[in-house]
Coordinates of C-alpha atoms in Angstrom, one line a residue:
X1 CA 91.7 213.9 175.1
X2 CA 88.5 212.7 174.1
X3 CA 87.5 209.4 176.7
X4 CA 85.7 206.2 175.5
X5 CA 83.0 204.7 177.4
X6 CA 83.8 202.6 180.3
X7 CA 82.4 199.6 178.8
X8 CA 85.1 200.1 175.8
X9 CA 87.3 200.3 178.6
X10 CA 86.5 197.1 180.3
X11 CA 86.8 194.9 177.7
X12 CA 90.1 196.3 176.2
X13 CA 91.9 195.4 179.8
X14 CA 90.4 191.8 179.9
X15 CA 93.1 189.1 179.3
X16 CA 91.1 186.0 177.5
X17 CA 92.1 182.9 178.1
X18 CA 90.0 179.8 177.7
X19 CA 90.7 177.0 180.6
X20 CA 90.1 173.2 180.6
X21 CA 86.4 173.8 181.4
X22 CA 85.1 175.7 178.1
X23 CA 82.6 177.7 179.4
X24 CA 84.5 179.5 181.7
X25 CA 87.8 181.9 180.9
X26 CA 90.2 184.2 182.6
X27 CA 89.9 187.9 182.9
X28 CA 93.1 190.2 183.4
X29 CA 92.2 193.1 185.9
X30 CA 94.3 195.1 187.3
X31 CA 94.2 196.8 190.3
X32 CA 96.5 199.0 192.8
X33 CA 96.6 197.5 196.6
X34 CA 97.7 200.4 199.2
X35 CA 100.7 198.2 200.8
X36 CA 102.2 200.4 203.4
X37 CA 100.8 203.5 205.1
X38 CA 97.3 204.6 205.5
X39 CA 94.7 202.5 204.1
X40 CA 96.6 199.3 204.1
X41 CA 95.0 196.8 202.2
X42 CA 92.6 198.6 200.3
X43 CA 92.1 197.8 197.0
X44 CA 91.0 199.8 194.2
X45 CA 90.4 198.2 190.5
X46 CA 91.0 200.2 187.4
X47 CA 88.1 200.6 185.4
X48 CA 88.3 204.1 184.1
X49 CA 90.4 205.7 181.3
X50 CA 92.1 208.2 183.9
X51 CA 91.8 207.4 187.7
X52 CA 93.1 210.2 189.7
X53 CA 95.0 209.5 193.1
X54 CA 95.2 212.4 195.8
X55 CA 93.7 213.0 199.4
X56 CA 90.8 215.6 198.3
X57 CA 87.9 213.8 198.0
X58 CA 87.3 214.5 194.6
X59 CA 89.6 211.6 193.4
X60 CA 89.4 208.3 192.5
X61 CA 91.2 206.9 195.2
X62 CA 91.3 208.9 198.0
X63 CA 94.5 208.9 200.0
X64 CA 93.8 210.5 203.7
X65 CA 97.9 211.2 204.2
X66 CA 99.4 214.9 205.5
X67 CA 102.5 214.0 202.4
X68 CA 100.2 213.1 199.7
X69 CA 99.3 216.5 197.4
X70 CA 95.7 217.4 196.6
X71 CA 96.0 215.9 193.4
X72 CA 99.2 214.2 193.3
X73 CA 99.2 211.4 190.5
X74 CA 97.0 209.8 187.8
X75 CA 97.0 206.6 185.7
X76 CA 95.6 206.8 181.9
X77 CA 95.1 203.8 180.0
X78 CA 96.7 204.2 177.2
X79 CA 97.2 202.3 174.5
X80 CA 96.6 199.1 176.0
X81 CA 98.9 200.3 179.0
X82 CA 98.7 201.8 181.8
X83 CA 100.4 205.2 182.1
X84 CA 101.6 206.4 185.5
X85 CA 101.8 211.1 185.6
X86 CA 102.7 213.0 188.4
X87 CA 101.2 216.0 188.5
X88 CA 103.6 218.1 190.2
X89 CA 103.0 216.8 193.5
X90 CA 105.2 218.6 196.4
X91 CA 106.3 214.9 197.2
X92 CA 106.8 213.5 194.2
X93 CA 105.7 209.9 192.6
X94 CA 108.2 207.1 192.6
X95 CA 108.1 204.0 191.0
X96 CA 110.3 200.9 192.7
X97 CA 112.1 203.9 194.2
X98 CA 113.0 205.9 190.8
X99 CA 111.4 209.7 191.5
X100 CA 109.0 209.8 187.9
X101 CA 106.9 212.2 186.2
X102 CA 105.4 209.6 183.5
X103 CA 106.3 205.7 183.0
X104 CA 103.9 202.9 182.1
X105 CA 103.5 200.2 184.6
X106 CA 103.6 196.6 184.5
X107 CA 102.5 194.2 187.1
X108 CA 104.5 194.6 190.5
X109 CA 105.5 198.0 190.5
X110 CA 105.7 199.7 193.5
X111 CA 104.0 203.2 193.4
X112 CA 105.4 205.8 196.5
X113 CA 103.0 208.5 196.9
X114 CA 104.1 210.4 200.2
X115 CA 104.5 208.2 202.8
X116 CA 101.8 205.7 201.0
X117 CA 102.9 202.8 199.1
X118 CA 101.1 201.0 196.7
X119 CA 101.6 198.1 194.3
X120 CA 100.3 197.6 190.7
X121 CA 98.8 194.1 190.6
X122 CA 96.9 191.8 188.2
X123 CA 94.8 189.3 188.9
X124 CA 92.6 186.8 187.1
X125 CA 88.5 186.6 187.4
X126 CA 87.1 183.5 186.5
X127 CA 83.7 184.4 184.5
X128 CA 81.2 182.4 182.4
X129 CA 81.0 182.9 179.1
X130 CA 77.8 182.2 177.3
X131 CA 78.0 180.7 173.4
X132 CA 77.1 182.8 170.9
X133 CA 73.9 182.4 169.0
X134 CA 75.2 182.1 165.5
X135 CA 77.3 179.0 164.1
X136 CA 79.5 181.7 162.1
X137 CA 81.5 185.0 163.2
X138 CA 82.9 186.5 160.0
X139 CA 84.9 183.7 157.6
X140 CA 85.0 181.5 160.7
X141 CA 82.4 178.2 161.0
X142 CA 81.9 176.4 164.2
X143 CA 78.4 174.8 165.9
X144 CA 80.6 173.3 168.9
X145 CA 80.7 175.4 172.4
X146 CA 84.5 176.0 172.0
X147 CA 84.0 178.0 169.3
X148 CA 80.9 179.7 169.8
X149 CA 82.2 180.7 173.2
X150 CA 85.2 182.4 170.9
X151 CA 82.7 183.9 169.0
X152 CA 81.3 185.5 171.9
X153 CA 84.3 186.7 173.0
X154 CA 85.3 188.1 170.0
X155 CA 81.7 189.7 169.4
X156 CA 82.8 191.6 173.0
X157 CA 86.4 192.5 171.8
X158 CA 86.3 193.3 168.5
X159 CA 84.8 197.3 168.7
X160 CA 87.9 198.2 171.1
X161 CA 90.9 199.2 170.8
X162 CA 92.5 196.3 172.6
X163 CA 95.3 194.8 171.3
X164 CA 95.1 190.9 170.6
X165 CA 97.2 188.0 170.8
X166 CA 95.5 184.1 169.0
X167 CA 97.5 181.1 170.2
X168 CA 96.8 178.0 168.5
X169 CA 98.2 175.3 166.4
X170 CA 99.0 175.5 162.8
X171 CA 96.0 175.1 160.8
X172 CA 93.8 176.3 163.3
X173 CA 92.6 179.1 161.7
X174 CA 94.9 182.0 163.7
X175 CA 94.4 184.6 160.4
X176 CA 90.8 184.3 160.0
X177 CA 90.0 185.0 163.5
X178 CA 92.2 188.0 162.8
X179 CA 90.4 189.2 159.6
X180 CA 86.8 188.7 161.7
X181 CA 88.2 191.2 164.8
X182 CA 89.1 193.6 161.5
X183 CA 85.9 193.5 159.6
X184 CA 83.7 193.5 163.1
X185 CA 85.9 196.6 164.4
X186 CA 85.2 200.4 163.4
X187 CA 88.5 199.8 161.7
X188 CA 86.6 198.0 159.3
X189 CA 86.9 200.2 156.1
X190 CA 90.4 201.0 157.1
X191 CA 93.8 198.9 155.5
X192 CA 94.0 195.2 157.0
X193 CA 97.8 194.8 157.0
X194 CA 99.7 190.9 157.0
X195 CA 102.9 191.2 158.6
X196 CA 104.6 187.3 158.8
X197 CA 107.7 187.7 161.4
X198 CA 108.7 183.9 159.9
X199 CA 108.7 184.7 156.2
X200 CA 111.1 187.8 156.4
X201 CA 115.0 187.4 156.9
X202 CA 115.8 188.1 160.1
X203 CA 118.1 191.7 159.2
X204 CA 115.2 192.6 157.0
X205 CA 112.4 192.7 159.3
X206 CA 113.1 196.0 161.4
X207 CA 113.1 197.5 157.5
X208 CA 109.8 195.9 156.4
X209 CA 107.7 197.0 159.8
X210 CA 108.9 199.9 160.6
X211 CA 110.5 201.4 157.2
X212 CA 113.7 202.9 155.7
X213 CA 115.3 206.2 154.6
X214 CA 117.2 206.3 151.6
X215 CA 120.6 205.4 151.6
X216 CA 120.1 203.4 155.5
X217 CA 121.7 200.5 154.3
X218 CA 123.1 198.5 150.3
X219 CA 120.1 198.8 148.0
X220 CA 118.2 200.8 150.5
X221 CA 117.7 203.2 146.6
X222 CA 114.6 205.1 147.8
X223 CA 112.6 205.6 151.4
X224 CA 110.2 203.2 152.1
X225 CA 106.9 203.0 154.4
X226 CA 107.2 199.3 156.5
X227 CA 104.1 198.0 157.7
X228 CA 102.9 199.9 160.8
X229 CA 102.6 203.2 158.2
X230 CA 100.9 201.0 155.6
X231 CA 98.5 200.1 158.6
X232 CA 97.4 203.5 159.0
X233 CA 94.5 204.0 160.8
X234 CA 93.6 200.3 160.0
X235 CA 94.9 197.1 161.6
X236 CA 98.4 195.4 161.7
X237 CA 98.3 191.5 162.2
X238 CA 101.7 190.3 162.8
X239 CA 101.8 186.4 162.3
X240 CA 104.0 184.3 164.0
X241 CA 105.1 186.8 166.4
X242 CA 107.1 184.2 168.5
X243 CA 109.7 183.9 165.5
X244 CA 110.4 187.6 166.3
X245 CA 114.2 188.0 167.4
X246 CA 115.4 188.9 170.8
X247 CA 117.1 192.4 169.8
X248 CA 113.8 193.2 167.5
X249 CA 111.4 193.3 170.5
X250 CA 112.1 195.9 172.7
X251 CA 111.4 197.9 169.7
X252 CA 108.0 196.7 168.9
X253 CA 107.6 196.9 172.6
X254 CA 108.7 200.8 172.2
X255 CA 106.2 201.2 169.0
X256 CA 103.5 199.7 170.8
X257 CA 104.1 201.9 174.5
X258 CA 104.8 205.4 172.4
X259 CA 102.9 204.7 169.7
X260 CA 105.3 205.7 167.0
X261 CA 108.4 204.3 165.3
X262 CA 111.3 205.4 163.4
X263 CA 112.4 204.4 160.2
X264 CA 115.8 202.8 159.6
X265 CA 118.5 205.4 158.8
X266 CA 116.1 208.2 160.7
X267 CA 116.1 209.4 164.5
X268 CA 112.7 211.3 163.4
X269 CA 109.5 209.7 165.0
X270 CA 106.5 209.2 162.8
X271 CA 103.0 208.5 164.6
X272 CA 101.5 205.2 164.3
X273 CA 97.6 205.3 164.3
X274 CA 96.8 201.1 164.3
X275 CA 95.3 198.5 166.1
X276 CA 98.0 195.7 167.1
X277 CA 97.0 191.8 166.9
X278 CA 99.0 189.1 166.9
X279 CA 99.3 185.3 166.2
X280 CA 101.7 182.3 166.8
X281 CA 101.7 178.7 166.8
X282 CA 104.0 178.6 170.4
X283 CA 103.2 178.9 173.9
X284 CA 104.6 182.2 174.6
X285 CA 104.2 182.1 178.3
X286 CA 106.5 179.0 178.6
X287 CA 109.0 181.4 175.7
X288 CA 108.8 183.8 178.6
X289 CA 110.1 181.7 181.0
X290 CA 113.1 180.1 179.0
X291 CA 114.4 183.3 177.8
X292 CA 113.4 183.6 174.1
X293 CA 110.8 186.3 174.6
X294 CA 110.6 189.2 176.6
X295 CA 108.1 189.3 179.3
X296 CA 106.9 192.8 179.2
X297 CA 106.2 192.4 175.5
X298 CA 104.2 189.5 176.2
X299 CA 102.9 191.5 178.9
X300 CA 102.1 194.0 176.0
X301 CA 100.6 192.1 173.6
X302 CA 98.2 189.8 176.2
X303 CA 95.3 192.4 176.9
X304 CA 93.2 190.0 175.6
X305 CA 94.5 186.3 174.9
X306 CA 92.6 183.4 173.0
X307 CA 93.9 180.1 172.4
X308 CA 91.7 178.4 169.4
X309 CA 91.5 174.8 169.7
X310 CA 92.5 172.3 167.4
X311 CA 90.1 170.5 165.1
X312 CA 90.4 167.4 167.0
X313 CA 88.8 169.2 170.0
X314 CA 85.7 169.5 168.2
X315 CA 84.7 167.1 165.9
X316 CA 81.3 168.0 165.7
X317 CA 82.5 171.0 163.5
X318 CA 83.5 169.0 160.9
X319 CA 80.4 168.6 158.8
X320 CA 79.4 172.3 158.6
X321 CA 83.4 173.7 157.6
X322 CA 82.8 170.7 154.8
X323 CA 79.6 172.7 154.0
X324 CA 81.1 176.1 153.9
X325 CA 83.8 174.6 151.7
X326 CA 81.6 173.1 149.4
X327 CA 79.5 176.3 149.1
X328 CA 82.7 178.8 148.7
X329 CA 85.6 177.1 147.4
X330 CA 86.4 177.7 143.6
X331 CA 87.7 174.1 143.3
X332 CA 83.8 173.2 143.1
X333 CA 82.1 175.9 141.2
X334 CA 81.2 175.0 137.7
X335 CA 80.4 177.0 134.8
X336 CA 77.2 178.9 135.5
X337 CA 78.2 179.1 139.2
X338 CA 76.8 175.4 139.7
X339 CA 78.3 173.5 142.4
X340 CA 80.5 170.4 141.3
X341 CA 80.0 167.9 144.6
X342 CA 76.7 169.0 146.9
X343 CA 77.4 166.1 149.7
X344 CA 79.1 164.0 151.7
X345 CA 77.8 160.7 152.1
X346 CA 77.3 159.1 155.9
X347 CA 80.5 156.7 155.7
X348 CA 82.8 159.6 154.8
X349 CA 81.6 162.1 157.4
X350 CA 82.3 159.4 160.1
X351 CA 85.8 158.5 158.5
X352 CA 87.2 162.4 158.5
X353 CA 85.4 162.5 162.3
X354 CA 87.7 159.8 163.0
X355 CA 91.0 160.9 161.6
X356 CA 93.3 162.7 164.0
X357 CA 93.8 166.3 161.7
X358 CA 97.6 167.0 162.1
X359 CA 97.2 170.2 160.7
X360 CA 93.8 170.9 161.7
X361 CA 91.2 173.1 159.6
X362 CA 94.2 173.9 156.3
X363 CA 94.7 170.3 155.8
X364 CA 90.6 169.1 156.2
X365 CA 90.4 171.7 153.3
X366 CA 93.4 170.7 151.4
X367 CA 91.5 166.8 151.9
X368 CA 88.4 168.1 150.5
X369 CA 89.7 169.6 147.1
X370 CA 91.6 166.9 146.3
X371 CA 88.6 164.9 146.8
X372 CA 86.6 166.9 145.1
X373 CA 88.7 166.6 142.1
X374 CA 88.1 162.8 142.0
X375 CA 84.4 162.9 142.5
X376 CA 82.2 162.3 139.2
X377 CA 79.3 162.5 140.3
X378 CA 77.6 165.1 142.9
X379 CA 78.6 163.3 146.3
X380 CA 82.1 162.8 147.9
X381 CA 82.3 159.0 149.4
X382 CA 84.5 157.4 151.4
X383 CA 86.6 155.5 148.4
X384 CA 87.4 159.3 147.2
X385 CA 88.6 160.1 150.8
X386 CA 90.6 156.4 151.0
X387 CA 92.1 157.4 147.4
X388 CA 93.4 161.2 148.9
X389 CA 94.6 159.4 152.2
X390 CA 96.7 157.3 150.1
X391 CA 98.5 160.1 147.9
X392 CA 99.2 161.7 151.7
X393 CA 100.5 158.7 152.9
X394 CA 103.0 158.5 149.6
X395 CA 103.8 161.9 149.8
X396 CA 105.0 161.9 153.8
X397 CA 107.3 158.9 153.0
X398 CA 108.5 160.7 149.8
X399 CA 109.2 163.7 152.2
X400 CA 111.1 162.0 155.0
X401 CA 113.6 160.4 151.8
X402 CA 114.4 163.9 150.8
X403 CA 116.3 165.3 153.6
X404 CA 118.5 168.4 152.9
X405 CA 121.9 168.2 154.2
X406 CA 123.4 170.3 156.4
X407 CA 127.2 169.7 156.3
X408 CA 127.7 171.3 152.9
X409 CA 127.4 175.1 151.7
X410 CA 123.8 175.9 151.3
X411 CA 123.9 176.3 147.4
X412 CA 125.2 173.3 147.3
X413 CA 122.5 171.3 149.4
X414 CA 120.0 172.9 147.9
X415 CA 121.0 171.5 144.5
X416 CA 121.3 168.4 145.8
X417 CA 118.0 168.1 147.3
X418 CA 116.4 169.4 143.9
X419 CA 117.7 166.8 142.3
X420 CA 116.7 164.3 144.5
X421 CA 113.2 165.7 143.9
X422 CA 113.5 166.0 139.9
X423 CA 114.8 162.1 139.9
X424 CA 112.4 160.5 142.2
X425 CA 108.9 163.0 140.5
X426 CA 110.4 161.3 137.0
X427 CA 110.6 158.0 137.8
X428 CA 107.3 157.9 139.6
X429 CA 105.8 160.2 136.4
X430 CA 106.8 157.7 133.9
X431 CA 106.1 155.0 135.7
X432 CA 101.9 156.5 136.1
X433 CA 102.0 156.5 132.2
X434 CA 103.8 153.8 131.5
X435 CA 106.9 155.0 129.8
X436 CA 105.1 157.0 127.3
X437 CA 107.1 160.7 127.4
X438 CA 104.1 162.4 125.6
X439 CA 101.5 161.0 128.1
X440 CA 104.0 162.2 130.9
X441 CA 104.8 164.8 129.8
X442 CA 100.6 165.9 129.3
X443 CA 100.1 164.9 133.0
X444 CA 103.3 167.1 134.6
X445 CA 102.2 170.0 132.0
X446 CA 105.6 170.3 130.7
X447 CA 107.6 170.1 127.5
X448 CA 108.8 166.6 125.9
X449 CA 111.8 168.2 125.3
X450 CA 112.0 168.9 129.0
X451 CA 111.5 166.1 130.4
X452 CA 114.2 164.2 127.9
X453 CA 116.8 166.5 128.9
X454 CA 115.5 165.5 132.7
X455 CA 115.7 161.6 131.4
X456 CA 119.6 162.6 130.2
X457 CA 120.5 164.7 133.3
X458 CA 120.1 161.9 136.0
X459 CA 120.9 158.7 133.5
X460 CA 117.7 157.1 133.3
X461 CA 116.8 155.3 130.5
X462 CA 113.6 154.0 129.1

């Protein structure tokens, strides 16, 4: 097996957490602490890819006990886990009193080597984390210490291994942090697969990650590679992994230990070769403890954790993510490649610094193209911004009047909830252009025709 540097190693078994105090975060070690039997209360921390256990002194931790063999046991990290072999000791290894000759560990296993009993343990080291020098990390923008302490951080992660979990609000920016650990990893020029666990139907999602035979289930016409095998060699990012159901888990737990899945319809394992990371809008720690997600997944999955804060956090970001979307978004270029809107005036700045963000970094951009498409001149001002504020405010109302309901078949509330929508978008439609069909029907970039079969469908006459 060919090792990685210890330094590779080190930062792939850090758990990342940032705390209150933003220069500071959490780091996951783990350690084994001789419990009972000679050497009680050593401790030794894990910091190579194979430490070796034994009583000659050519081990890593040496074990001076008559029943422990030469070289009794070892523990590879592997695969962002920790692999426990016995290597034919006379004794045996035991884990919480189960004789074993490989298992991975998790934290508060108890390890019996002879008469020697240790515990696998984790523990967090509170470290400072300097901000990184730059304002940018990949696709992501930030001047504020939050984020250029995540930039840091990711800087350090990115070249391992190390699978990945980004906890953060909606909005936040969860799939750009992502992309950045891809294109700053020596993955880089590999495949950068999306995997959404929300987006998929629930019985369709052990089919579209891990893949299908032909014939596995109705319509399943030909075989089909899911998304670990399209991730070959590259990187899987599976977005909202929290949605993930209870009896799909402990098999993406089993993908992610053995490193290989099986197909649906096939008992054949297929190696997987990818990097794992992992995003979701909950708090997965508190999903742990009410019962709606495994704990040694999320065990798993936190080697290295970072929650991204929300744009209210750091306000002084603002003004250069307006910059960047200025500079990149195609809803400002002009012909030539000239740039529609090239500021933001004073009073504006301070009014989106003001404003709470809801959904964070997606809806400040969503703000500034619509009030881009307002502007005249060069500059965004604040009546553009009062004008898009506005249309929000409208459209929220609008929303909370068309609620589906739930009593009925879902056909059936589905088609009364479109035509909610159709009756309330014509009324306000004709009202904009004053009754005049041809105007409205120029503005909703539909058919005359259209919209008097609309007019005739709900009974409103004009």
């Amino acid at each position: 097996m060919t090792k990685q540097p210890e330094k590779d190693f080190e930062s792939k078994t850090q758990q990342i957490k940032l705390e209150e105090m933003p220069e500071v975060i959490s780091l996951r070690r783990c350690q084994l602490i001789i419990v009972e039997g000679e050497g009680k209360g050593q401790k030794y921390t894990l910091t190579k890819n194979v430490t070796k256990i034994g009583k000659k002194e050519d081990n890593d931790l040496v074990i001076s006990d008559n029943t422990v063999s030469r070289h009794h046991a070892e523990i590879e990290y592997k695969a962002d886990s920790f692999l426990l072999r016995d290597l034919d000791s006379t004794n045996g290894t035991y884990v919480n009193g189960t004789r074993v000759k490989e298992v991975y560990l998790a934290p508060g296993d108890r390890i019996k080597i002879g008469r020697v009993l240790l515990e696998f343990s984790a523990f967090d080291e509170r470290v400072k984390i300097e901000p990184y020098p730059k304002s940018e990390f990949g696709k992501l923008v930030g001047t504020s210490i939050k984020m250029r302490q995540i930039f840091t951080i990711l800087e350090r992660i990115s070249p391992t291994l190390a699978t990945v979990i980004i906890e953060g609000d909606t909005g936040t920016g969860k799939d750009l942090v992502a992309q950045a650990i891809h294109e700053h990893s020596t993955r880089k020029n590999q495949p950068f697969v999306v995997f959404d666990c929300s987006a998929v139907a629930p019985n369709l999602i052990e089919s579209e990650l891990f893949g299908h035979e032909k014939g596995a289930f109705t319509g399943a016409i030909r075989s089909r590679r899911g998304a670990f095998e399209e991730a070959k060699g590259g990187t899987i990012f599976l977005d909202e992994i929290g949605e993930l159901s209870l009896d799909l888990q402990p098999k993406l737990l089993r993908a992610l230990e053995q490193r290989e899945i099986k197909r649906v319809g096939s008992n054949v394992p297929i190696k997987i070769d990818v990097r794992v990371i992992c995003a979701t809008n909950k708090n997965l720690k508190k999903e742990v403890e009410e019962g709606r997600f495994r704990e040694d997944l999320y065990y798993r999955l936190s080697v290295v954790k970072i929650r991204l804060p929300s744009l209210a956090e750091r306000p002084e970001d603002i003004e250069p993510l307006i910059e960047r979307f200025l500079k990149t978004g195609k809803f400002n270029m002009l012909e030539g490649g000239r740039l529609k809107v090239t500021k933001v005036d004073d009073e504006a700045i301070k009014m989106l610094k003001r404003y709470t963000w809801p959904g964070n970094v997606r809806e400040l951009l969503n703000v500034i193209e619509r009030a881009v498409s307002f502007a005249e001149g060069d500059t965004l001002t604040k009546s553009h911004l009062d004008f898009v504020f506005s249309e929000m405010e409208q459209e929220e109302e609008y929303t909370e009047r068309l609620v589906a309901p739930t009593d009925v078949p879902f056909k059936e509330a589905k088609q009364r909830l479109l035509d909610a929508f159709e009756k309330e978008y014509l009324i306000d439609l004709l009202k904009r252009n004053k009754y005049n069909i041809s105007a409205a029907a120029r503005e909703a970039k539909i058919d005359r025709k259209h919209i008097r079969n609309l007019l005739k469908k709900h009974n409103i006459e004009i």
